Amino acid sequence: MMNHSETSSDKFQPMDPEDFRKQVHRTVDFIADYYKNIESYPVLSPVEPGFLLSQLPNIAPINAEPLEAVLRDVEKYIIPGLLHWVSPNFFAYFPLTTSTAGFIGEMLCSAFNALGFNWIASPAGTELEMVVMDWMANIFGLPPSFSFSGTGGGVIHSSTSEAILCTVVAARDRVLARLEPGSLSKLVAYGSDQTHSVFGKACRIAGIAPCNIRLLETSPNVKSAECSLSPVLLRRTMEDDVAAGLIPFYVCATVGTTSTTAVDPVREVAEVASNYTAWVHIDAAYAGSACICPEFRHHLDGVELVDSISISPYKWLLSHLDCCCVWVRHPDFLMKSLSLDGEYIQNSFSDSKNVVDYKDWQIGLTRRFRALRLWVILRCYGVANLQAHIRSDVELAKMFEQLVVQDPRFEVVVPRKFGLVCFRLGTRGCNSDRVDELNESLLKAVNSTGRVYMTHTKVGGAYILRFVVGVVSTEERHVAAAWDLIKEKADDLVGKLG
Amino acid sequence: MMNHSETSSDKFQPMDPEDFRKQVHRTVDFIADYYKNIESYPVLSPVEPGFLLSQLPNIAPINAEPLEAVLRDVEKYIIPGLLHWVSPNFFAYFPLTTSTAGFIGEMLCSAFNALGFNWIASPAGTELEMVVMDWMANIFGLPPSFSFSGTGGGVIHSSTSEAILCTVVAARDRVLARLEPGSLSKLVAYGSDQTHSVFGKACRIAGIAPCNIRLLETSPNVKSAECSLSPVLLRRTMEDDVAAGLIPFYVCATVGTTSTTAVDPVREVAEVASNYTAWVHIDAAYAGSACICPEFRHHLDGVELVDSISISPYKWLLSHLDCCCVWVRHPDFLMKSLSLDGEYIQNSFSDSKNVVDYKDWQIGLTRRFRALRLWVILRCYGVANLQAHIRSDVELAKMFEQLVVQDPRFEVVVPRKFGLVCFRLGTRGCNSDRVDELNESLLKAVNSTGRVYMTHTKVGGAYILRFVVGVVSTEERHVAAAWDLIKEKADDLVGKLG
């Protein structure tokens, strides 16, 4: 037992191998049972704020407790208070993917607990990340300018936020180097009104003036909802900014926006940006993963013209949290802005400049051995299975789309591209406020059953329901049951048709 | 088996509970064996850059491979290329702590894979983090102004870098709100020449002009090596900066610097900073953990005067990577700078302002359920065992210190405060360059055996060896053997005395 008083020796031994073996095996069964019983839990429990704060003691225990007591409390307090992201009935946000291989990769990462800030601190960690990032670049069809085996390189960040912040800072410093001091307030960054809000936040963190963060209008009208960044508008805005004495320095294009999976025209955006030597980043957090299938790869057309791209395999490629793959064409710019020294980490390998020190590619010094997870996933499943997995989700999303289309009370609002279906109820003979209310009520009615969990968004001001297929255990029967539930609740709200 | 072709159904099922159970149990034994055999591996293998890049295939496999093949390759390629941070013979940097409870907490985090960016996305995740951060605040003896149960609050960040960056941005925006536009270039941040270089990097990321990042000189002389920030020098520098039209806005004080575990005088620093309403942050990444023992708590004296403090339990409190606890006195300032919205995450709980949405307390949107790890550790071990663990490491460090003191060829360079001993060889009758070379050679000779791993630093320009006790499996015999090895290599270099 981990309990101090129960160890054989008097010394507190938190990492005895045989005790570890026993306790961790016990926990594996606990977790496997959780997965086995996952459908018995409400996807979102009807807990209210404060439910846990009010139940747990307000100070830490002085003495050890046995693991069984803790696992009992996980069952009693934690599981009932979770939104179950691993439930096959979870169709919200962008779902996250999990896998036995990803879990195993994460366990190994945790076991080695190697802090790979530079090469010497984790030679295998550093080089496996380089290998895996080149493998991933290859399966996404990225040009050699993004690979270590070519002229660029990749790094695993914790999030798209970190990817955008790091590239904004690199782009910022690249342009400031040729300007007079005090020019920071003139720099302008561009996205669209559909770009994820982490973009604006990253720019603000980097000291870009909030008034110089442009979120260009896409489609204000739900009926023409392509929602992608207009290269014409981008060019015009950049021209106006330059005329006003400002300096365009960064453009964030999105492949698969969060609201509707809109795809910005990468090539055209990059061509416009090149007139101002602005850095172009592609945020392909969710939809980028689909590009491992040839039939989706065209969404990255023009990627060879951009400066950086990020894709988060935890969203759709079976990796658990957290894992955002970032590739840059010119690692030097990242390193110039993000390098960090200290005598306590000085070593001859770093001095030789013949190794990659990932501390200079990210915000923090701390970094986990996340590459193991991707490596175990790629090895245990192979690219062919990953492709099958993407296609299977897309097929299920198509199935849902067809169900929606066949019911005259509903409409699919935005053309479906990947695993997301944007739809809504009751557009005939209602004013738009009423339609919004109706859909908000429908979402609430569906989610409050605990049998399904979905979210919403707004497109051109209109309230839209989002249904995303992505959890690895979701099967046809879950999608069909979700649709039945949605119909049932719609019946309650607007009555049956036909 | 995870191999697609071997699953019973035709569909690729990466998360079948029974397959999960089987494969993960197998991996637990693999990991327990790694811990059991840890002393058989060289702490740092003598690998050369490119060792792994040259051995692994340059494209990902198309087809699935069995887990056994992957684990064999972990043994063949990864383990031999690791710096073994979990080895009891690892005395480098600040060692990291691991534990069965920490590992189990991390497994549960990975199993639930809950993305807790706001309350609704992980009610239990959010509230457990609030509970645990209040527990931790209590065991560190922080005033109620840092607790949710008081008037502040805490959050788990990935790293000290994130903690410093977030508080720099909050401090920056707090002062900019009362200044005219374009004042960013006037803001000045202060640390010492011993402050970790993540401080300067965070300031640069936040757009602070590099010429306005002050690293105040501490002790240029190795013989008077307290190495702490001088409040007198801080006051004088701030006065000069104000006279020059600049604006002091942020001070980073360190409790336990990386080089030598120097402790900046928190109270005096905070009193100086208060004259300029500059934000004061305490970086207590390593040594903060010791403050759970009453006899070390005085190092945080004056903490009630600062704005924020960060302590990383992965360094010394049995938590695996990553985990940096950050407390702020005024969460509003963090939230003002770091909040982020989007229709796709809008919900009535957030709108009510009655819940904590941790996305507004950190850089990214992505966040793992790290609170589980701390909770399982505190439950399974209790505060008393954690205190015993800190004291035991400090006792081993004292033992090493005594061994050094007893050998007239060596000297302890800096007064030992925690688990780090800063020492060096051969100071009599040698010029300083020769002493530096000697110690560099000694370090290389010791590390190249693979039996021990230590690192170095410089104090006042002098090359110093660092020996830190911290890995949880380190016992007296490891410390004694390390000292014997150091003496043996010293014998080879300078001959025996005595």
PDB file of N, CA, C and O in Angstrom, chain A residues 239-299:
ATOM      1  N   GLU A 239      -3.919  47.336 -47.526  1.00  0.00           N
ATOM      2  CA  GLU A 239      -3.590  48.573 -48.258  1.00  0.00           C
ATOM      3  C   GLU A 239      -3.966  49.803 -47.429  1.00  0.00           C
ATOM      4  O   GLU A 239      -3.180  50.744 -47.306  1.00  0.00           O
ATOM      5  N   ASP A 240      -5.163  49.757 -46.853  1.00  0.00           N
ATOM      6  CA  ASP A 240      -5.611  50.889 -46.023  1.00  0.00           C
ATOM      7  C   ASP A 240      -4.694  51.079 -44.820  1.00  0.00           C
ATOM      8  O   ASP A 240      -4.366  52.206 -44.449  1.00  0.00           O
ATOM      9  N   ASP A 241      -4.297  49.962 -44.214  1.00  0.00           N
ATOM     10  CA  ASP A 241      -3.439  50.056 -43.032  1.00  0.00           C
ATOM     11  C   ASP A 241      -2.073  50.660 -43.385  1.00  0.00           C
ATOM     12  O   ASP A 241      -1.558  51.507 -42.664  1.00  0.00           O
ATOM     13  N   VAL A 242      -1.536  50.209 -44.507  1.00  0.00           N
ATOM     14  CA  VAL A 242      -0.242  50.746 -44.923  1.00  0.00           C
ATOM     15  C   VAL A 242      -0.366  52.244 -45.214  1.00  0.00           C
ATOM     16  O   VAL A 242       0.474  53.045 -44.807  1.00  0.00           O
ATOM     17  N   ALA A 243      -1.456  52.606 -45.873  1.00  0.00           N
ATOM     18  CA  ALA A 243      -1.685  54.026 -46.184  1.00  0.00           C
ATOM     19  C   ALA A 243      -1.775  54.849 -44.901  1.00  0.00           C
ATOM     20  O   ALA A 243      -1.402  56.021 -44.875  1.00  0.00           O
ATOM     21  N   ALA A 244      -2.248  54.210 -43.827  1.00  0.00           N
ATOM     22  CA  ALA A 244      -2.395  54.918 -42.545  1.00  0.00           C
ATOM     23  C   ALA A 244      -1.107  54.868 -41.722  1.00  0.00           C
ATOM     24  O   ALA A 244      -1.105  55.250 -40.553  1.00  0.00           O
ATOM     25  N   GLY A 245      -0.038  54.346 -42.329  1.00  0.00           N
ATOM     26  CA  GLY A 245       1.237  54.323 -41.609  1.00  0.00           C
ATOM     27  C   GLY A 245       1.433  53.095 -40.742  1.00  0.00           C
ATOM     28  O   GLY A 245       2.380  53.026 -39.952  1.00  0.00           O
ATOM     29  N   LEU A 246       0.548  52.113 -40.875  1.00  0.00           N
ATOM     30  CA  LEU A 246       0.663  50.895 -40.076  1.00  0.00           C
ATOM     31  C   LEU A 246       1.412  49.809 -40.868  1.00  0.00           C
ATOM     32  O   LEU A 246       1.641  49.955 -42.065  1.00  0.00           O
ATOM     33  N   ILE A 247       1.743  48.727 -40.157  1.00  0.00           N
ATOM     34  CA  ILE A 247       2.591  47.694 -40.767  1.00  0.00           C
ATOM     35  C   ILE A 247       1.981  46.304 -40.597  1.00  0.00           C
ATOM     36  O   ILE A 247       1.992  45.749 -39.504  1.00  0.00           O
ATOM     37  N   PRO A 248       1.440  45.741 -41.669  1.00  0.00           N
ATOM     38  CA  PRO A 248       0.892  44.375 -41.593  1.00  0.00           C
ATOM     39  C   PRO A 248       2.035  43.395 -41.303  1.00  0.00           C
ATOM     40  O   PRO A 248       3.068  43.459 -41.974  1.00  0.00           O
ATOM     41  N   PHE A 249       1.853  42.529 -40.297  1.00  0.00           N
ATOM     42  CA  PHE A 249       2.975  41.636 -39.976  1.00  0.00           C
ATOM     43  C   PHE A 249       2.574  40.183 -39.777  1.00  0.00           C
ATOM     44  O   PHE A 249       3.445  39.307 -39.762  1.00  0.00           O
ATOM     45  N   TYR A 250       1.283  39.887 -39.649  1.00  0.00           N
ATOM     46  CA  TYR A 250       0.895  38.504 -39.324  1.00  0.00           C
ATOM     47  C   TYR A 250      -0.535  38.267 -39.805  1.00  0.00           C
ATOM     48  O   TYR A 250      -1.416  39.102 -39.598  1.00  0.00           O
ATOM     49  N   VAL A 251      -0.725  37.110 -40.432  1.00  0.00           N
ATOM     50  CA  VAL A 251      -2.074  36.700 -40.827  1.00  0.00           C
ATOM     51  C   VAL A 251      -2.319  35.293 -40.322  1.00  0.00           C
ATOM     52  O   VAL A 251      -1.480  34.409 -40.517  1.00  0.00           O
ATOM     53  N   CYS A 252      -3.437  35.101 -39.674  1.00  0.00           N
ATOM     54  CA  CYS A 252      -3.826  33.761 -39.235  1.00  0.00           C
ATOM     55  C   CYS A 252      -4.952  33.267 -40.134  1.00  0.00           C
ATOM     56  O   CYS A 252      -6.049  33.827 -40.128  1.00  0.00           O
ATOM     57  N   ALA A 253      -4.654  32.241 -40.926  1.00  0.00           N
ATOM     58  CA  ALA A 253      -5.686  31.605 -41.748  1.00  0.00           C
ATOM     59  C   ALA A 253      -6.122  30.325 -41.049  1.00  0.00           C
ATOM     60  O   ALA A 253      -5.312  29.672 -40.406  1.00  0.00           O
ATOM     61  N   THR A 254      -7.396  29.997 -41.158  1.00  0.00           N
ATOM     62  CA  THR A 254      -7.901  28.813 -40.469  1.00  0.00           C
ATOM     63  C   THR A 254      -8.386  27.777 -41.470  1.00  0.00           C
ATOM     64  O   THR A 254      -9.104  28.111 -42.419  1.00  0.00           O
ATOM     65  N   VAL A 255      -7.971  26.547 -41.270  1.00  0.00           N
ATOM     66  CA  VAL A 255      -8.508  25.434 -42.052  1.00  0.00           C
ATOM     67  C   VAL A 255      -9.403  24.643 -41.097  1.00  0.00           C
ATOM     68  O   VAL A 255      -8.920  23.851 -40.284  1.00  0.00           O
ATOM     69  N   GLY A 256     -10.711  24.935 -41.179  1.00  0.00           N
ATOM     70  CA  GLY A 256     -11.664  24.287 -40.278  1.00  0.00           C
ATOM     71  C   GLY A 256     -11.931  25.141 -39.047  1.00  0.00           C
ATOM     72  O   GLY A 256     -11.465  24.826 -37.958  1.00  0.00           O
ATOM     73  N   THR A 257     -12.705  26.204 -39.227  1.00  0.00           N
ATOM     74  CA  THR A 257     -12.988  27.088 -38.087  1.00  0.00           C
ATOM     75  C   THR A 257     -13.827  26.366 -37.038  1.00  0.00           C
ATOM     76  O   THR A 257     -14.513  25.393 -37.340  1.00  0.00           O
ATOM     77  N   THR A 258     -13.766  26.895 -35.817  1.00  0.00           N
ATOM     78  CA  THR A 258     -14.453  26.235 -34.719  1.00  0.00           C
ATOM     79  C   THR A 258     -15.972  26.283 -34.869  1.00  0.00           C
ATOM     80  O   THR A 258     -16.656  25.305 -34.607  1.00  0.00           O
ATOM     81  N   SER A 259     -16.480  27.391 -35.332  1.00  0.00           N
ATOM     82  CA  SER A 259     -17.936  27.499 -35.457  1.00  0.00           C
ATOM     83  C   SER A 259     -18.490  26.536 -36.494  1.00  0.00           C
ATOM     84  O   SER A 259     -19.406  25.771 -36.214  1.00  0.00           O
ATOM     85  N   THR A 260     -17.896  26.560 -37.679  1.00  0.00           N
ATOM     86  CA  THR A 260     -18.554  25.881 -38.815  1.00  0.00           C
ATOM     87  C   THR A 260     -17.604  25.073 -39.691  1.00  0.00           C
ATOM     88  O   THR A 260     -18.001  24.615 -40.754  1.00  0.00           O
ATOM     89  N   THR A 261     -16.360  24.911 -39.286  1.00  0.00           N
ATOM     90  CA  THR A 261     -15.312  24.267 -40.104  1.00  0.00           C
ATOM     91  C   THR A 261     -15.136  24.939 -41.466  1.00  0.00           C
ATOM     92  O   THR A 261     -14.854  24.272 -42.467  1.00  0.00           O
ATOM     93  N   ALA A 262     -15.286  26.248 -41.501  1.00  0.00           N
ATOM     94  CA  ALA A 262     -14.976  26.983 -42.729  1.00  0.00           C
ATOM     95  C   ALA A 262     -13.474  26.883 -42.992  1.00  0.00           C
ATOM     96  O   ALA A 262     -12.674  26.764 -42.061  1.00  0.00           O
ATOM     97  N   VAL A 263     -13.128  26.937 -44.285  1.00  0.00           N
ATOM     98  CA  VAL A 263     -11.727  26.838 -44.680  1.00  0.00           C
ATOM     99  C   VAL A 263     -11.319  28.116 -45.397  1.00  0.00           C
ATOM    100  O   VAL A 263     -11.895  28.472 -46.429  1.00  0.00           O
ATOM    101  N   ASP A 264     -10.360  28.814 -44.826  1.00  0.00           N
ATOM    102  CA  ASP A 264      -9.860  30.019 -45.491  1.00  0.00           C
ATOM    103  C   ASP A 264      -9.026  29.603 -46.697  1.00  0.00           C
ATOM    104  O   ASP A 264      -8.343  28.577 -46.663  1.00  0.00           O
ATOM    105  N   PRO A 265      -9.069  30.396 -47.774  1.00  0.00           N
ATOM    106  CA  PRO A 265      -8.304  30.043 -48.988  1.00  0.00           C
ATOM    107  C   PRO A 265      -6.814  30.324 -48.765  1.00  0.00           C
ATOM    108  O   PRO A 265      -6.349  31.449 -48.967  1.00  0.00           O
ATOM    109  N   VAL A 266      -6.102  29.296 -48.360  1.00  0.00           N
ATOM    110  CA  VAL A 266      -4.720  29.453 -47.920  1.00  0.00           C
ATOM    111  C   VAL A 266      -3.851  30.108 -48.992  1.00  0.00           C
ATOM    112  O   VAL A 266      -3.112  31.063 -48.726  1.00  0.00           O
ATOM    113  N   ARG A 267      -3.937  29.586 -50.199  1.00  0.00           N
ATOM    114  CA  ARG A 267      -3.053  30.085 -51.259  1.00  0.00           C
ATOM    115  C   ARG A 267      -3.280  31.571 -51.508  1.00  0.00           C
ATOM    116  O   ARG A 267      -2.332  32.366 -51.525  1.00  0.00           O
ATOM    117  N   GLU A 268      -4.524  31.964 -51.677  1.00  0.00           N
ATOM    118  CA  GLU A 268      -4.823  33.367 -51.987  1.00  0.00           C
ATOM    119  C   GLU A 268      -4.437  34.273 -50.809  1.00  0.00           C
ATOM    120  O   GLU A 268      -3.908  35.365 -51.009  1.00  0.00           O
ATOM    121  N   VAL A 269      -4.703  33.810 -49.611  1.00  0.00           N
ATOM    122  CA  VAL A 269      -4.340  34.599 -48.423  1.00  0.00           C
ATOM    123  C   VAL A 269      -2.824  34.788 -48.381  1.00  0.00           C
ATOM    124  O   VAL A 269      -2.319  35.893 -48.146  1.00  0.00           O
ATOM    125  N   ALA A 270      -2.092  33.712 -48.629  1.00  0.00           N
ATOM    126  CA  ALA A 270      -0.628  33.792 -48.585  1.00  0.00           C
ATOM    127  C   ALA A 270      -0.104  34.712 -49.678  1.00  0.00           C
ATOM    128  O   ALA A 270       0.870  35.442 -49.464  1.00  0.00           O
ATOM    129  N   GLU A 271      -0.741  34.675 -50.817  1.00  0.00           N
ATOM    130  CA  GLU A 271      -0.291  35.545 -51.909  1.00  0.00           C
ATOM    131  C   GLU A 271      -0.485  37.019 -51.564  1.00  0.00           C
ATOM    132  O   GLU A 271       0.387  37.850 -51.810  1.00  0.00           O
ATOM    133  N   VAL A 272      -1.607  37.323 -50.955  1.00  0.00           N
ATOM    134  CA  VAL A 272      -1.846  38.714 -50.534  1.00  0.00           C
ATOM    135  C   VAL A 272      -0.808  39.118 -49.481  1.00  0.00           C
ATOM    136  O   VAL A 272      -0.179  40.175 -49.580  1.00  0.00           O
ATOM    137  N   ALA A 273      -0.625  38.253 -48.503  1.00  0.00           N
ATOM    138  CA  ALA A 273       0.283  38.574 -47.391  1.00  0.00           C
ATOM    139  C   ALA A 273       1.712  38.769 -47.877  1.00  0.00           C
ATOM    140  O   ALA A 273       2.470  39.572 -47.316  1.00  0.00           O
ATOM    141  N   SER A 274       2.074  38.047 -48.935  1.00  0.00           N
ATOM    142  CA  SER A 274       3.468  38.112 -49.402  1.00  0.00           C
ATOM    143  C   SER A 274       3.827  39.510 -49.913  1.00  0.00           C
ATOM    144  O   SER A 274       4.986  39.894 -49.904  1.00  0.00           O
ATOM    145  N   ASN A 275       2.832  40.269 -50.312  1.00  0.00           N
ATOM    146  CA  ASN A 275       3.104  41.644 -50.758  1.00  0.00           C
ATOM    147  C   ASN A 275       3.644  42.501 -49.626  1.00  0.00           C
ATOM    148  O   ASN A 275       4.241  43.543 -49.854  1.00  0.00           O
ATOM    149  N   TYR A 276       3.369  42.061 -48.388  1.00  0.00           N
ATOM    150  CA  TYR A 276       3.789  42.853 -47.231  1.00  0.00           C
ATOM    151  C   TYR A 276       4.778  42.075 -46.367  1.00  0.00           C
ATOM    152  O   TYR A 276       5.058  42.467 -45.246  1.00  0.00           O
ATOM    153  N   THR A 277       5.275  40.970 -46.913  1.00  0.00           N
ATOM    154  CA  THR A 277       6.111  40.034 -46.145  1.00  0.00           C
ATOM    155  C   THR A 277       5.564  39.801 -44.743  1.00  0.00           C
ATOM    156  O   THR A 277       6.310  39.719 -43.771  1.00  0.00           O
ATOM    157  N   ALA A 278       4.249  39.701 -44.670  1.00  0.00           N
ATOM    158  CA  ALA A 278       3.623  39.341 -43.384  1.00  0.00           C
ATOM    159  C   ALA A 278       3.728  37.833 -43.207  1.00  0.00           C
ATOM    160  O   ALA A 278       3.633  37.072 -44.160  1.00  0.00           O
ATOM    161  N   TRP A 279       3.938  37.429 -41.972  1.00  0.00           N
ATOM    162  CA  TRP A 279       3.994  36.005 -41.604  1.00  0.00           C
ATOM    163  C   TRP A 279       2.583  35.419 -41.754  1.00  0.00           C
ATOM    164  O   TRP A 279       1.615  36.020 -41.294  1.00  0.00           O
ATOM    165  N   VAL A 280       2.480  34.261 -42.386  1.00  0.00           N
ATOM    166  CA  VAL A 280       1.176  33.594 -42.470  1.00  0.00           C
ATOM    167  C   VAL A 280       1.217  32.292 -41.681  1.00  0.00           C
ATOM    168  O   VAL A 280       2.099  31.451 -41.887  1.00  0.00           O
ATOM    169  N   HIS A 281       0.273  32.167 -40.762  1.00  0.00           N
ATOM    170  CA  HIS A 281       0.138  30.933 -39.982  1.00  0.00           C
ATOM    171  C   HIS A 281      -1.189  30.271 -40.341  1.00  0.00           C
ATOM    172  O   HIS A 281      -2.199  30.953 -40.495  1.00  0.00           O
ATOM    173  N   ILE A 282      -1.155  28.943 -40.479  1.00  0.00           N
ATOM    174  CA  ILE A 282      -2.405  28.202 -40.660  1.00  0.00           C
ATOM    175  C   ILE A 282      -2.773  27.514 -39.353  1.00  0.00           C
ATOM    176  O   ILE A 282      -2.000  26.709 -38.836  1.00  0.00           O
ATOM    177  N   ASP A 283      -3.939  27.834 -38.839  1.00  0.00           N
ATOM    178  CA  ASP A 283      -4.494  27.114 -37.693  1.00  0.00           C
ATOM    179  C   ASP A 283      -5.412  26.027 -38.252  1.00  0.00           C
ATOM    180  O   ASP A 283      -6.513  26.310 -38.716  1.00  0.00           O
ATOM    181  N   ALA A 284      -4.907  24.793 -38.229  1.00  0.00           N
ATOM    182  CA  ALA A 284      -5.705  23.659 -38.720  1.00  0.00           C
ATOM    183  C   ALA A 284      -5.910  22.673 -37.567  1.00  0.00           C
ATOM    184  O   ALA A 284      -5.828  21.456 -37.741  1.00  0.00           O
ATOM    185  N   ALA A 285      -6.178  23.220 -36.394  1.00  0.00           N
ATOM    186  CA  ALA A 285      -6.222  22.441 -35.155  1.00  0.00           C
ATOM    187  C   ALA A 285      -7.063  21.182 -35.308  1.00  0.00           C
ATOM    188  O   ALA A 285      -6.604  20.082 -35.000  1.00  0.00           O
ATOM    189  N   TYR A 286      -8.283  21.337 -35.782  1.00  0.00           N
ATOM    190  CA  TYR A 286      -9.180  20.196 -35.915  1.00  0.00           C
ATOM    191  C   TYR A 286      -9.062  19.552 -37.308  1.00  0.00           C
ATOM    192  O   TYR A 286      -8.689  18.395 -37.447  1.00  0.00           O
ATOM    193  N   ALA A 287      -9.365  20.326 -38.342  1.00  0.00           N
ATOM    194  CA  ALA A 287      -9.542  19.746 -39.671  1.00  0.00           C
ATOM    195  C   ALA A 287      -8.235  19.314 -40.320  1.00  0.00           C
ATOM    196  O   ALA A 287      -8.229  18.489 -41.238  1.00  0.00           O
ATOM    197  N   GLY A 288      -7.126  19.844 -39.827  1.00  0.00           N
ATOM    198  CA  GLY A 288      -5.845  19.443 -40.388  1.00  0.00           C
ATOM    199  C   GLY A 288      -5.661  17.938 -40.364  1.00  0.00           C
ATOM    200  O   GLY A 288      -5.108  17.350 -41.301  1.00  0.00           O
ATOM    201  N   SER A 289      -6.150  17.299 -39.305  1.00  0.00           N
ATOM    202  CA  SER A 289      -5.985  15.845 -39.173  1.00  0.00           C
ATOM    203  C   SER A 289      -6.605  15.098 -40.351  1.00  0.00           C
ATOM    204  O   SER A 289      -6.114  14.042 -40.757  1.00  0.00           O
ATOM    205  N   ALA A 290      -7.703  15.635 -40.878  1.00  0.00           N
ATOM    206  CA  ALA A 290      -8.363  14.960 -42.003  1.00  0.00           C
ATOM    207  C   ALA A 290      -7.449  14.885 -43.219  1.00  0.00           C
ATOM    208  O   ALA A 290      -7.614  14.011 -44.082  1.00  0.00           O
ATOM    209  N   CYS A 291      -6.492  15.790 -43.282  1.00  0.00           N
ATOM    210  CA  CYS A 291      -5.624  15.886 -44.457  1.00  0.00           C
ATOM    211  C   CYS A 291      -4.650  14.713 -44.588  1.00  0.00           C
ATOM    212  O   CYS A 291      -3.868  14.657 -45.529  1.00  0.00           O
ATOM    213  N   ILE A 292      -4.694  13.766 -43.656  1.00  0.00           N
ATOM    214  CA  ILE A 292      -3.932  12.533 -43.868  1.00  0.00           C
ATOM    215  C   ILE A 292      -4.629  11.665 -44.918  1.00  0.00           C
ATOM    216  O   ILE A 292      -4.037  10.718 -45.424  1.00  0.00           O
ATOM    217  N   CYS A 293      -5.883  11.991 -45.244  1.00  0.00           N
ATOM    218  CA  CYS A 293      -6.585  11.285 -46.326  1.00  0.00           C
ATOM    219  C   CYS A 293      -6.462  12.122 -47.597  1.00  0.00           C
ATOM    220  O   CYS A 293      -6.780  13.321 -47.574  1.00  0.00           O
ATOM    221  N   PRO A 294      -6.033  11.507 -48.682  1.00  0.00           N
ATOM    222  CA  PRO A 294      -5.820  12.275 -49.921  1.00  0.00           C
ATOM    223  C   PRO A 294      -7.035  13.107 -50.338  1.00  0.00           C
ATOM    224  O   PRO A 294      -6.880  14.215 -50.834  1.00  0.00           O
ATOM    225  N   GLU A 295      -8.234  12.573 -50.082  1.00  0.00           N
ATOM    226  CA  GLU A 295      -9.426  13.297 -50.528  1.00  0.00           C
ATOM    227  C   GLU A 295      -9.682  14.595 -49.758  1.00  0.00           C
ATOM    228  O   GLU A 295     -10.499  15.416 -50.173  1.00  0.00           O
ATOM    229  N   PHE A 296      -8.988  14.794 -48.641  1.00  0.00           N
ATOM    230  CA  PHE A 296      -9.142  16.049 -47.892  1.00  0.00           C
ATOM    231  C   PHE A 296      -7.936  16.976 -48.023  1.00  0.00           C
ATOM    232  O   PHE A 296      -7.973  18.124 -47.615  1.00  0.00           O
ATOM    233  N   ARG A 297      -6.858  16.461 -48.586  1.00  0.00           N
ATOM    234  CA  ARG A 297      -5.597  17.193 -48.582  1.00  0.00           C
ATOM    235  C   ARG A 297      -5.677  18.548 -49.298  1.00  0.00           C
ATOM    236  O   ARG A 297      -4.938  19.478 -48.972  1.00  0.00           O
ATOM    237  N   HIS A 298      -6.628  18.664 -50.244  1.00  0.00           N
ATOM    238  CA  HIS A 298      -6.720  19.919 -51.010  1.00  0.00           C
ATOM    239  C   HIS A 298      -7.020  21.128 -50.117  1.00  0.00           C
ATOM    240  O   HIS A 298      -6.758  22.264 -50.506  1.00  0.00           O
ATOM    241  N   HIS A 299      -7.532  20.882 -48.919  1.00  0.00           N
ATOM    242  CA  HIS A 299      -7.807  22.020 -48.024  1.00  0.00           C
ATOM    243  C   HIS A 299      -6.522  22.726 -47.594  1.00  0.00           C
ATOM    244  O   HIS A 299      -6.567  23.849 -47.105  1.00  0.00           O
TER     245      HIS A 299
END
